[in-house]
Amino acid sequence: MFYRDRKEWADLEPVPQDDGPNPVVKIAYSEKFSDVYDYFRALLKKDERSDRAFALTAEAIELNAANYTVWHYRRVLLQALQKDLREEMRYITDIIEEQPKNYQVWHHRRMVVEWLNDPSEELEFIADILSQDAKNYHAWQHRQWVIQEYKLWDNELEFVEKLLEEDVRNNSVWNQRHFVISHTTGYSSPAILDREVQYCLNQIRKAPHNESAWNYLKGILQDRGMSSHPGLLEQVLELKETHCSPYLLAFLVDCYEDALENNNQKETLNRALEVCEYLAQEKDTIRKEYWLFLQRSLESRFGPSFDPTVNYCAVYY
Amino acid sequence: MLSPLQLEEFEQIDFLRDRHVRFFQRTLQVLPERYASLETTRLTVMFFAVSGLDVLDALDVIDRNNMIEWIYSLQVLPTEDQSNLSRCGFRGSSHIGIPYSVKGPGVLHPYDSGHVAMTYTGLTSLLILGDDLSRVNKQACLAGLKALQLEDGSFCAVPEGSENDIRFIYCAACICYMLDDWSGMDIQKAIEYIRGSMSYDNGFGQGAGLESHGGWTFCAIASLCLMGRLEEALSQRELDRIRRWCIMRQQSGFHGRPNKPVDTCYSFWVGATLELLDVFQYTNYEKNRNYILSTQDRLVGGFAKWPDSHPDPLHAYLGLCGLSLIGEPNLRKVHPALNITQRAFQHLQQLQQTWRDNAGTCT
């Protein structure tokens, strides 16, 4: 039954949308949709704080869960009417399960968790959402917020390892690994760093064509001396024979570049230039122009400098 | 003389300009109810269509003046007593129920306020349509913008509160850039938030600790470029690392995160970032073009994220911008940071020159 025909709503004058004489990107709403929202607008104008308003917000949300004004008004009512927040948690859980890629629903959940000051359901809930889409950005964002806000670090590395076993190419999980470790033990201890390096190399042996693993390896070493980590270069060169990939080769170039910065040797430069050539011509041809550009750049930075003001012939006289 | 089969093959990779023009025209008219979730963001949808028509050099098919009036009806203006200054800007649509009006004073309403992405797309749309922004209350917009920035440098979307992240820093930077007035934001804090969003893998996430992503990387780099602080905020080493992260996103077209499928919109988000970093020239144009065109809807026009999927205004617009970046013939060039055509950008520059000249002659 339309709100306009309900006698308990007869005191309220519905407010239609007014786009003027030349509406743009107009959405053609059904009578039912317009009826609900005409009454929503009426409630909003009066800033009515009532149970009937609260009930209507649920209908408005069902029709358009992306309307942030409806969610804000619902939160105002939740507080003004002292509604049961546990029940609201159940409500928002159902909505997120239906629409897990909507910004407003996750923000609403965060607000309710904050009001309750109770994160106890969160990790399990998010795990369930991730079981349906393991890369849902909103889910990972909410997870990081909960963990950081309520210091729920204890079991997260275990969660990460489980997900990496399920899909070692899930980039969101590798990111989470870095998030957990950098906020707990950190990477400064040689024992931890070495553990992580070995973990990466093991995952690479199992699935060589995995940019995420190589990005993580480079990420944890790039400011700690890529070329100075004991035995790493040798391990990578070994892997090159049996588990090659564009990412391995790019990593090699970066190792050589790091070495050159500390000790500019012609042999190192030549190796770096060779790998760039190999990438450009054979192993990563889609980025051919980039690898050639990098090659020129390395040559220019570390190669023998040609000074045009010197008459090289004159040196021999 | 081409055989019928050869003609058909030629059409397969052909860019169907007229279909896209009609796609955007229809977008600007009426959308069916299943697009209800776009209600509060209708102004951004208008931007996609209007800027898309500009890229296609087809703005003549629409009534610019009527559209300009509609945009101005979405401006949240100061009330008589100016008590709502921190809520000013532009709305996404008429969904709150304020009666149509293109001039002030503003109407007092407990829940009416601007949205940072709507203020941004409202201003760009006005510029594209040739308006001179003379009816924009700039001081009110900037006051509304200032109210949205948080301690950590990021922005919320609305004064009532919302999620906060790097997307809205980009919107804020565009607004300040267009209005030629950076008093609407604390640049230093914004830069700190941007830097803090850089991931271990050298892309940018939506915030600190979050997974790097092509869209947020665009927001980061484009914001710094608009602020004129790219090389101040990031070292050469960091810039090289970011270039590498971005260029690795090309698979055929581009994806937004490692090990995710490609999607037409990233041809712009990542492509424009690479252009701002001077290395877009080293990408593979042919493979990029072929992917974008494979997502073209040959019947209704527009582009989708993937082949054989439904087109939508965002992917239609960004697909065009992706093609523009690689120099597709008969498409206008796009300013990679502000995401409007160079033509619209020149109009902005002329306007700003006029403002400076007028400011100089004020007594």
XYZ file of C-alpha atoms in Angstrom:
680
model
C 0.000 0.000 0.000
C 1.362 3.420 -0.922
C 2.277 5.752 1.918
C 0.065 8.388 0.365
C -2.939 6.147 1.026
C -2.081 5.255 4.627
C -4.075 7.215 7.177
C -1.268 7.099 9.763
C 0.759 9.158 7.329
C -1.977 11.608 6.392
C -0.420 14.358 8.551
C 2.629 14.470 6.304
C 2.790 16.293 2.982
C 4.926 14.265 0.504
C 7.840 16.157 -1.064
C 8.568 15.314 -4.686
C 11.952 15.715 -6.351
C 12.213 18.992 -8.231
C 14.654 19.016 -11.142
C 13.179 22.110 -12.743
C 12.224 22.483 -16.423
C 15.202 20.639 -17.932
C 16.248 17.680 -15.808
C 19.492 15.947 -16.734
C 20.263 12.255 -16.203
C 16.763 11.804 -14.900
C 15.955 8.400 -13.448
C 12.484 7.077 -14.269
C 11.133 5.847 -10.942
C 8.094 3.641 -10.515
C 5.156 4.909 -8.492
C 6.178 2.726 -5.577
C 9.725 4.094 -5.531
C 8.593 7.715 -5.778
C 6.014 7.201 -3.070
C 8.568 5.917 -0.546
C 11.070 8.650 -1.315
C 8.471 11.462 -1.411
C 7.694 10.552 2.181
C 11.364 10.185 3.041
C 11.923 13.731 1.828
C 8.974 14.920 3.924
C 10.404 13.349 7.069
C 13.805 14.799 6.334
C 12.466 18.314 5.974
C 10.854 18.174 9.412
C 13.794 16.231 10.846
C 11.180 13.953 12.386
C 12.480 11.598 15.055
C 10.035 8.707 15.237
C 9.646 4.971 14.851
C 7.681 5.365 11.650
C 10.607 7.359 10.228
C 13.026 4.653 11.304
C 10.909 1.966 9.631
C 10.704 3.982 6.432
C 14.495 4.290 6.200
C 14.694 0.507 5.836
C 12.332 0.658 2.862
C 14.279 3.520 1.331
C 17.502 1.554 1.788
C 16.033 -1.488 0.132
C 15.202 0.633 -2.914
C 18.587 2.401 -2.971
C 21.264 1.350 -0.501
C 23.695 3.874 -1.983
C 21.760 6.914 -0.758
C 24.099 8.239 1.925
C 21.509 10.720 3.230
C 19.148 7.888 4.128
C 21.939 6.120 6.047
C 22.890 9.299 7.886
C 19.269 9.961 8.842
C 18.950 6.352 10.015
C 21.985 6.853 12.274
C 20.463 10.021 13.689
C 17.320 8.027 14.487
C 19.265 5.100 15.940
C 20.694 7.458 18.515
C 17.646 9.686 19.065
C 15.344 6.693 19.596
C 17.959 4.655 21.459
C 17.472 1.698 19.143
C 18.937 -1.731 19.825
C 22.379 -1.644 18.243
C 22.782 -5.423 18.363
C 19.745 -5.678 16.163
C 21.269 -3.045 13.904
C 24.383 -5.206 13.604
C 22.221 -8.085 12.418
C 20.516 -5.771 9.951
C 23.733 -4.364 8.494
C 25.240 -7.848 8.312
C 22.410 -8.967 6.036
C 22.671 -5.868 3.840
C 26.436 -6.192 3.367
C 26.066 -9.867 2.460
C 23.681 -8.751 -0.311
C 25.666 -5.700 -1.440
C 29.307 -6.141 -0.407
C 30.700 -3.501 -2.816
C 28.745 -0.529 -1.522
C 30.673 2.171 0.421
C 27.737 3.310 2.573
C 26.970 -0.055 4.139
C 30.532 -0.615 5.302
C 30.719 2.901 6.741
C 27.464 2.290 8.594
C 28.789 -0.947 10.054
C 31.931 0.814 11.229
C 29.835 3.460 13.005
C 27.730 0.819 14.796
C 30.830 -1.148 15.847
C 32.307 2.083 17.231
C 29.133 2.927 19.175
C 28.995 -0.572 20.633
C 32.748 -0.517 21.096
C 32.534 -4.202 20.255
C 34.587 -5.678 17.399
C 34.047 -9.289 18.489
C 32.042 -10.319 15.413
C 34.126 -8.497 12.863
C 36.945 -10.848 11.934
C 34.576 -13.749 11.410
C 32.123 -11.615 9.452
C 34.816 -10.208 7.173
C 36.261 -13.695 6.666
C 32.844 -14.779 5.455
C 32.614 -11.884 2.975
C 36.137 -12.680 1.776
C 35.182 -16.318 1.279
C 32.790 -15.039 -1.404
C 35.223 -12.546 -2.932
C 38.738 -12.800 -1.584
C 39.799 -9.472 -3.074
C 36.921 -7.231 -1.929
C 38.687 -3.951 -1.193
C 36.017 -2.726 1.263
C 36.284 -5.939 3.250
C 40.073 -5.688 3.557
C 39.819 -2.012 4.472
C 37.302 -2.718 7.225
C 39.469 -5.600 8.433
C 42.559 -3.401 8.695
C 40.570 -0.758 10.551
C 39.194 -3.252 13.093
C 42.563 -4.881 13.679
C 44.378 -1.609 14.130
C 41.682 0.089 16.210
C 41.103 -2.804 18.597
C 44.570 -4.360 18.448
C 43.455 -7.714 17.121
C 46.809 -8.694 15.628
C 47.285 -12.066 17.301
C 45.816 -14.470 14.756
C 46.076 -12.424 11.600
C 49.322 -13.882 10.260
C 47.748 -17.320 10.561
C 44.727 -16.039 8.611
C 47.056 -14.673 5.937
C 48.920 -17.973 5.590
C 45.662 -19.884 5.242
C 44.484 -17.595 2.449
C 47.832 -17.762 0.680
C 47.562 -21.530 0.706
C 44.185 -21.167 -0.986
C 45.455 -18.684 -3.564
C 49.113 -17.687 -3.517
C 48.380 -15.093 -6.212
C 45.920 -13.089 -4.108
C 47.593 -9.687 -3.993
C 45.302 -8.446 -1.198
C 46.588 -11.211 1.069
C 50.239 -10.404 0.385
C 49.397 -6.812 1.241
C 47.818 -7.980 4.475
C 50.929 -9.966 5.284
C 52.995 -6.813 5.027
C 50.413 -4.924 7.098
C 50.529 -7.442 9.937
C 54.284 -7.881 10.117
C 55.138 -4.199 9.770
C 52.804 -3.406 12.686
C 53.949 -6.249 14.925
C 57.488 -7.619 14.720
C 58.618 -5.299 11.932
C 61.296 -6.261 9.405
C 64.426 -4.902 11.058
C 65.509 -8.115 12.733
C 67.667 -10.237 10.389
C 65.840 -13.368 11.557
C 62.435 -12.009 10.515
C 63.726 -10.557 7.269
C 65.385 -13.817 6.345
C 62.271 -15.795 7.247
C 60.218 -13.588 4.957
C 62.716 -13.774 2.115
C 62.747 -17.568 2.307
C 58.945 -17.643 2.548
C 58.737 -15.626 -0.681
C 61.229 -17.778 -2.528
C 59.348 -20.922 -1.486
C 56.068 -19.499 -2.796
C 57.839 -18.527 -6.011
C 59.150 -22.072 -6.438
C 55.548 -23.309 -6.217
C 54.106 -20.633 -8.502
C 56.816 -18.790 -10.428
C 54.623 -16.474 -12.460
C 53.352 -14.478 -9.508
C 53.898 -10.725 -9.469
C 52.568 -10.419 -5.911
C 55.300 -12.585 -4.397
C 58.061 -10.771 -6.294
C 56.602 -7.343 -5.358
C 56.597 -8.372 -1.716
C 60.196 -9.617 -1.897
C 61.373 -6.420 -3.550
C 59.245 -4.345 -1.193
C 60.813 -5.659 1.984
C 64.368 -5.443 0.625
C 64.413 -2.304 -1.523
C 65.418 0.032 1.320
C 67.443 -2.553 3.199
C 69.947 -3.327 0.483
C 68.705 -5.688 -2.211
C 72.145 -6.647 -3.380
C 73.590 -7.051 0.088
C 71.227 -9.707 1.419
C 73.527 -12.751 1.779
C 73.034 -15.425 -0.869
C 69.955 -13.858 -2.395
C 71.404 -12.991 -5.768
C 72.742 -16.532 -6.107
C 69.346 -18.024 -5.245
C 67.634 -15.783 -7.790
C 70.159 -16.639 -10.512
C 69.513 -20.317 -9.810
C 65.755 -19.790 -10.042
C 66.267 -18.013 -13.338
C 67.151 -21.352 -14.953
C 64.030 -23.242 -13.864
C 61.477 -20.724 -12.609
C 62.002 -17.710 -14.829
C 59.452 -14.924 -15.221
C 59.439 -11.241 -16.190
C 59.207 -10.469 -12.458
C 62.331 -12.460 -11.636
C 64.250 -10.697 -14.358
C 62.987 -7.266 -13.271
C 64.063 -8.131 -9.730
C 67.523 -9.012 -11.061
C 67.801 -5.646 -12.791
C 66.876 -3.947 -9.526
C 69.510 -6.004 -7.652
C 72.156 -4.970 -10.143
C 71.062 -1.350 -9.939
C 71.357 -1.468 -6.156
C 74.823 -3.007 -6.469
C 75.884 -0.336 -8.963
C 74.842 2.417 -6.587
C 77.215 1.078 -3.981
C 79.994 -0.042 -6.275
C 79.937 0.863 -9.947
C 81.485 -2.102 -11.765
C 81.469 -2.507 -15.541
C 80.648 -6.207 -15.217
C 77.550 -5.490 -13.097
C 76.360 -2.853 -15.526
C 76.777 -5.214 -18.447
C 74.719 -7.870 -16.704
C 71.981 -5.355 -15.973
C 71.928 -4.164 -19.584
C 71.774 -7.763 -20.812
C 68.758 -8.563 -18.646
C 66.985 -5.425 -19.906
C 67.681 -6.561 -23.457
C 66.375 -10.058 -22.674
C 63.190 -8.587 -21.176
C 62.667 -6.206 -24.084
C 63.247 -8.722 -26.862
C 61.964 -11.971 -25.389
C 60.537 -12.241 -21.903
C 58.383 -9.119 -21.457
C 57.883 -7.740 -24.941
C 54.715 -5.806 -24.104
C 57.020 -3.490 -22.129
C 59.768 -3.522 -24.730
C 60.029 0.268 -24.968
C 60.141 0.610 -21.185
C 62.976 -1.933 -20.779
C 64.942 -0.217 -23.530
C 64.328 3.118 -21.784
C 65.549 1.606 -18.509
C 68.590 0.225 -20.311
C 69.453 3.689 -21.658
C 68.912 5.173 -18.245
C 71.263 2.692 -16.546
C 73.846 3.225 -19.265
C 73.639 6.953 -18.783
C 73.886 6.798 -14.989
C 76.562 4.137 -14.609
C 78.233 3.820 -17.985
C 81.593 5.332 -18.936
C 80.972 9.016 -19.416
C 81.743 10.376 -22.838
C 83.074 13.917 -22.427
C 82.667 15.752 -25.747
C 85.161 18.449 -24.730
C 87.981 15.938 -24.530
C 89.809 15.158 -27.740
C 90.303 11.472 -27.180
C 92.682 11.228 -30.057
C 94.913 13.801 -28.431
C 95.421 11.455 -25.449
C 97.648 9.229 -27.558
C 100.073 12.000 -28.554
C 37.400 -3.673 -53.629
C 36.903 -5.266 -50.175
C 34.856 -8.460 -49.919
C 31.873 -8.479 -47.528
C 33.891 -10.589 -45.050
C 36.831 -8.175 -45.157
C 34.483 -5.239 -44.676
C 33.005 -6.959 -41.619
C 36.450 -7.585 -40.145
C 37.375 -3.959 -40.674
C 34.240 -2.927 -38.791
C 35.177 -5.228 -35.912
C 38.050 -3.048 -34.820
C 36.499 0.173 -35.937
C 35.785 2.922 -33.491
C 32.025 3.598 -33.655
C 31.942 7.311 -32.966
C 28.292 7.952 -33.705
C 27.125 5.145 -31.420
C 29.075 6.685 -28.547
C 27.605 10.119 -29.201
C 24.120 8.640 -29.023
C 25.035 6.627 -25.915
C 25.979 9.824 -24.079
C 22.912 11.677 -25.399
C 20.653 8.976 -24.001
C 22.556 9.028 -20.698
C 21.817 12.742 -20.375
C 18.107 12.181 -20.934
C 16.429 9.399 -18.966
C 17.778 6.274 -17.262
C 15.572 3.356 -16.199
C 14.836 2.636 -12.528
C 17.495 -0.041 -12.271
C 19.975 2.865 -12.194
C 18.486 4.070 -8.884
C 21.810 3.613 -7.072
C 23.170 6.492 -9.182
C 20.626 9.010 -7.824
C 22.907 10.808 -5.376
C 25.728 10.876 -7.942
C 23.797 12.033 -11.008
C 26.081 15.029 -11.424
C 29.098 12.737 -11.852
C 27.163 10.758 -14.461
C 26.461 14.041 -16.243
C 30.178 14.805 -16.156
C 31.011 11.471 -17.806
C 28.510 12.145 -20.590
C 29.327 15.804 -21.147
C 33.081 15.325 -21.003
C 32.688 12.257 -23.203
C 30.874 14.330 -25.812
C 33.635 16.936 -25.537
C 36.296 14.280 -26.193
C 34.227 13.221 -29.227
C 33.958 16.876 -30.303
C 30.171 16.502 -30.228
C 29.018 19.046 -27.661
C 26.866 20.642 -30.329
C 24.268 17.861 -29.947
C 23.178 19.063 -26.519
C 21.505 22.185 -25.152
C 24.367 23.647 -23.158
C 22.446 26.477 -21.539
C 19.719 24.244 -20.126
C 22.334 21.953 -18.684
C 24.208 24.828 -17.113
C 20.985 25.926 -15.383
C 20.429 22.432 -13.998
C 23.958 22.348 -12.563
C 23.493 25.709 -10.859
C 20.240 24.433 -9.312
C 22.434 21.926 -7.472
C 24.586 24.538 -5.788
C 24.195 24.680 -2.016
C 24.308 28.415 -1.428
C 24.733 30.304 1.837
C 21.519 31.084 3.704
C 20.621 34.662 4.620
C 22.561 34.463 7.883
C 25.405 32.465 6.298
C 25.152 29.858 9.051
C 25.617 26.982 6.609
C 28.913 28.034 4.987
C 30.690 24.861 6.054
C 28.055 22.851 4.203
C 28.247 24.669 0.877
C 29.282 23.206 -2.469
C 27.219 21.238 -4.991
C 24.694 18.421 -4.505
C 24.696 15.313 -6.642
C 21.012 15.667 -7.408
C 17.660 16.954 -6.170
C 17.101 13.873 -3.999
C 16.769 15.869 -0.749
C 13.773 17.724 -2.142
C 14.933 21.336 -2.168
C 12.721 23.284 -4.577
C 14.413 24.098 -7.891
C 16.320 27.381 -7.820
C 19.395 28.694 -9.596
C 20.001 31.633 -7.315
C 20.382 32.410 -3.652
C 19.972 32.872 -0.835
C 20.206 29.240 0.164
C 17.269 27.437 1.720
C 17.710 26.306 5.314
C 17.279 22.531 5.504
C 18.539 20.238 8.259
C 20.129 17.755 5.860
C 21.159 19.746 2.817
C 24.873 19.951 2.087
C 27.343 19.617 -0.740
C 29.371 16.506 -1.621
C 33.015 16.958 -2.553
C 32.844 14.782 -5.676
C 29.758 16.689 -6.857
C 31.415 20.056 -6.289
C 34.333 18.778 -8.370
C 32.224 17.377 -11.225
C 29.831 20.334 -11.058
C 32.676 22.758 -11.660
C 34.270 20.667 -14.417
C 30.912 20.208 -16.148
C 30.259 23.959 -16.067
C 33.672 24.575 -17.611
C 33.155 21.988 -20.318
C 29.791 23.543 -21.204
C 31.503 26.919 -21.616
C 30.237 28.588 -18.443
C 32.373 31.307 -16.794
C 31.696 30.159 -13.197
C 30.428 33.655 -12.378
C 27.466 32.232 -10.487
C 29.624 29.924 -8.384
C 29.968 31.188 -4.834
C 33.672 30.439 -4.632
C 34.181 31.461 -1.045
C 31.282 29.284 0.041
C 32.643 26.294 -1.912
C 36.054 26.724 -0.331
C 34.569 27.044 3.157
C 32.589 23.862 2.553
C 35.728 22.147 1.318
C 37.830 23.191 4.282
C 35.273 21.703 6.645
C 35.793 18.284 5.083
C 39.520 17.862 5.701
C 40.564 15.699 8.636
C 43.594 15.858 10.933
C 45.377 13.188 8.956
C 45.111 15.242 5.745
C 42.436 13.162 4.013
C 38.925 14.399 3.209
C 35.411 13.211 3.916
C 32.811 13.546 1.189
C 30.107 15.340 3.168
C 30.027 17.372 6.401
C 27.620 14.886 8.022
C 30.463 12.383 7.915
C 31.446 9.579 5.576
C 34.405 7.391 4.838
C 37.600 9.410 4.258
C 40.332 8.588 1.797
C 42.513 9.616 -1.123
C 39.644 9.876 -3.627
C 38.370 12.967 -1.923
C 41.838 14.522 -1.740
C 41.832 14.324 -5.525
C 38.386 15.960 -5.695
C 39.576 18.693 -3.324
C 42.739 19.301 -5.349
C 40.677 19.643 -8.533
C 38.339 22.130 -6.855
C 41.195 24.285 -5.537
C 42.969 24.085 -8.873
C 39.919 25.176 -10.846
C 39.025 27.972 -8.439
C 42.715 28.953 -8.376
C 42.582 29.102 -4.604
C 44.289 26.649 -2.282
C 42.913 28.145 0.922
C 40.335 25.354 0.826
C 42.875 22.762 1.928
C 45.973 22.188 4.017
C 48.339 21.075 1.257
C 51.072 19.899 3.585
C 48.750 17.554 5.465
C 47.291 16.251 2.218
C 50.799 15.487 0.947
C 51.565 13.619 4.163
C 48.461 11.487 3.741
C 49.354 10.799 0.111
C 52.902 9.786 0.999
C 51.537 7.633 3.807
C 49.376 5.799 1.279
C 52.355 4.540 -0.713
C 52.563 0.776 -0.430
C 55.661 -1.426 -0.049
C 55.191 -2.298 -3.728
C 55.339 1.380 -4.758
C 51.739 1.813 -5.861
C 49.264 3.823 -3.757
C 46.381 2.462 -1.706
C 43.274 4.258 -0.527
C 45.106 5.010 2.725
C 48.059 3.834 4.809
C 48.522 0.042 4.824
C 45.928 -0.561 2.140
C 46.548 -2.484 -1.068
C 47.963 -0.489 -3.972
C 45.476 0.147 -6.753
C 45.435 1.915 -10.133
C 42.616 4.285 -9.230
C 44.171 5.465 -5.965
C 47.582 5.758 -7.628
C 46.009 8.112 -10.146
C 44.434 10.136 -7.306
C 47.806 10.385 -5.560
C 49.899 11.420 -8.548
C 47.294 13.649 -10.202
C 46.700 15.479 -6.896
C 50.416 16.130 -6.443
C 50.651 17.379 -10.040
C 47.702 19.730 -9.586
C 49.297 21.036 -6.384
C 52.557 21.540 -8.289
C 54.354 19.436 -5.676
C 55.154 16.170 -7.463
C 58.934 16.457 -7.284
C 58.878 18.036 -3.863
C 56.770 15.251 -2.356
C 58.473 12.302 -4.073
C 62.157 11.638 -4.711
C 63.486 10.586 -8.114
C 64.017 7.092 -6.766
C 60.418 6.923 -5.560
C 59.120 8.266 -8.860
C 61.068 5.584 -10.747
C 59.609 2.906 -8.496
C 56.085 4.245 -9.020
C 56.692 4.265 -12.791
C 57.639 0.599 -12.583
C 54.538 -0.334 -10.550
C 52.310 1.487 -13.037
C 53.886 0.124 -16.179
C 53.579 -3.436 -14.877
C 49.780 -2.976 -14.863
C 49.615 -3.452 -18.637
C 48.520 -6.976 -19.520
C 46.817 -6.184 -22.836
C 44.718 -3.321 -21.601
C 45.418 -2.471 -17.969
C 44.326 -3.900 -14.637
C 44.117 -2.066 -11.334
C 45.979 -4.477 -9.067
C 48.480 -7.315 -9.592
C 46.813 -10.634 -10.502
C 43.438 -9.050 -11.210
C 41.690 -9.036 -14.591
C 42.093 -6.070 -16.948
C 39.324 -3.463 -17.063
C 38.827 -0.640 -19.576
C 38.754 2.164 -16.994
C 42.354 1.456 -15.976
C 43.478 2.395 -19.460
C 42.769 5.888 -18.188
C 43.594 5.676 -14.451
C 46.953 3.998 -15.048
C 47.510 5.471 -18.524
C 47.043 9.042 -17.308
C 49.350 8.391 -14.333
C 52.028 7.075 -16.695
C 51.544 10.150 -18.871
C 51.979 12.448 -15.859
C 55.184 10.531 -15.080
C 56.430 10.895 -18.689
C 56.569 7.192 -19.473
C 53.234 6.490 -21.138
C 55.153 6.611 -24.436
C 56.831 3.315 -23.426
C 53.565 1.345 -23.187
C 52.183 -0.861 -25.951
C 49.567 1.251 -27.703
C 48.305 -1.440 -30.039
C 47.487 -3.980 -27.334
C 45.874 -1.268 -25.200
C 43.731 -0.062 -28.113
C 42.681 -3.567 -29.059
C 41.547 -4.279 -25.536
C 39.541 -1.065 -25.165
C 37.843 -1.626 -28.505
C 37.026 -5.221 -27.561
C 34.825 -3.774 -24.787
C 32.985 -1.458 -27.161
C 29.264 -2.162 -27.376
C 28.590 -2.218 -31.095
C 24.834 -1.987 -30.679
C 24.145 0.635 -27.999
C 27.522 2.357 -27.965
C 29.679 3.048 -24.952
C 32.295 0.767 -23.417
C 32.129 -1.830 -20.654
C 34.806 -2.972 -18.231
C 35.112 -6.310 -20.051
C 34.172 -7.644 -23.490
C 30.562 -8.856 -23.846
C 29.428 -6.923 -20.773
C 26.963 -4.092 -20.364
C 28.361 -0.609 -21.049
C 27.976 2.152 -18.488
C 28.733 5.905 -18.527
C 31.926 5.629 -16.456
C 33.550 2.988 -18.631
C 32.262 4.668 -21.776
C 33.949 7.918 -20.751
C 37.179 6.435 -19.451
C 37.440 4.102 -22.447
C 37.360 7.183 -24.679
C 39.950 8.911 -22.509
C 42.135 5.817 -22.723
C 41.927 5.987 -26.528
C 42.614 9.717 -26.466
C 45.833 9.129 -24.520
C 47.176 6.881 -27.272
C 46.313 9.490 -29.892
C 43.228 7.905 -31.455
C 42.299 10.116 -34.439
C 39.331 12.480 -34.105
C 39.374 12.442 -30.326
C 40.267 15.567 -28.389
C 43.314 15.433 -26.155
C 42.629 15.046 -22.448
C 44.446 16.844 -19.615
C 45.741 13.825 -17.675
C 45.537 15.365 -14.185
C 42.286 17.324 -14.388
C 40.547 14.790 -16.655
C 38.931 17.302 -19.010
C 39.821 18.038 -22.633
C 42.708 20.388 -23.354
C 40.098 22.621 -24.987
C 38.139 22.896 -21.723
C 41.426 23.354 -19.888
C 42.328 26.310 -22.099
C 38.949 27.843 -21.368
C 39.764 27.482 -17.652
C 43.151 29.117 -18.132
C 41.586 32.078 -19.903
C 39.006 32.443 -17.131
C 41.713 32.370 -14.473
C 43.675 35.031 -16.328
C 40.560 37.229 -16.326
C 40.132 36.699 -12.569
C 43.750 37.680 -11.931
C 43.460 40.734 -14.142
C 40.254 41.802 -12.361
C 41.796 41.224 -8.946
C 44.658 43.472 -9.973
C 42.342 46.320 -10.934
C 40.189 46.213 -7.785
C 40.501 49.282 -5.619
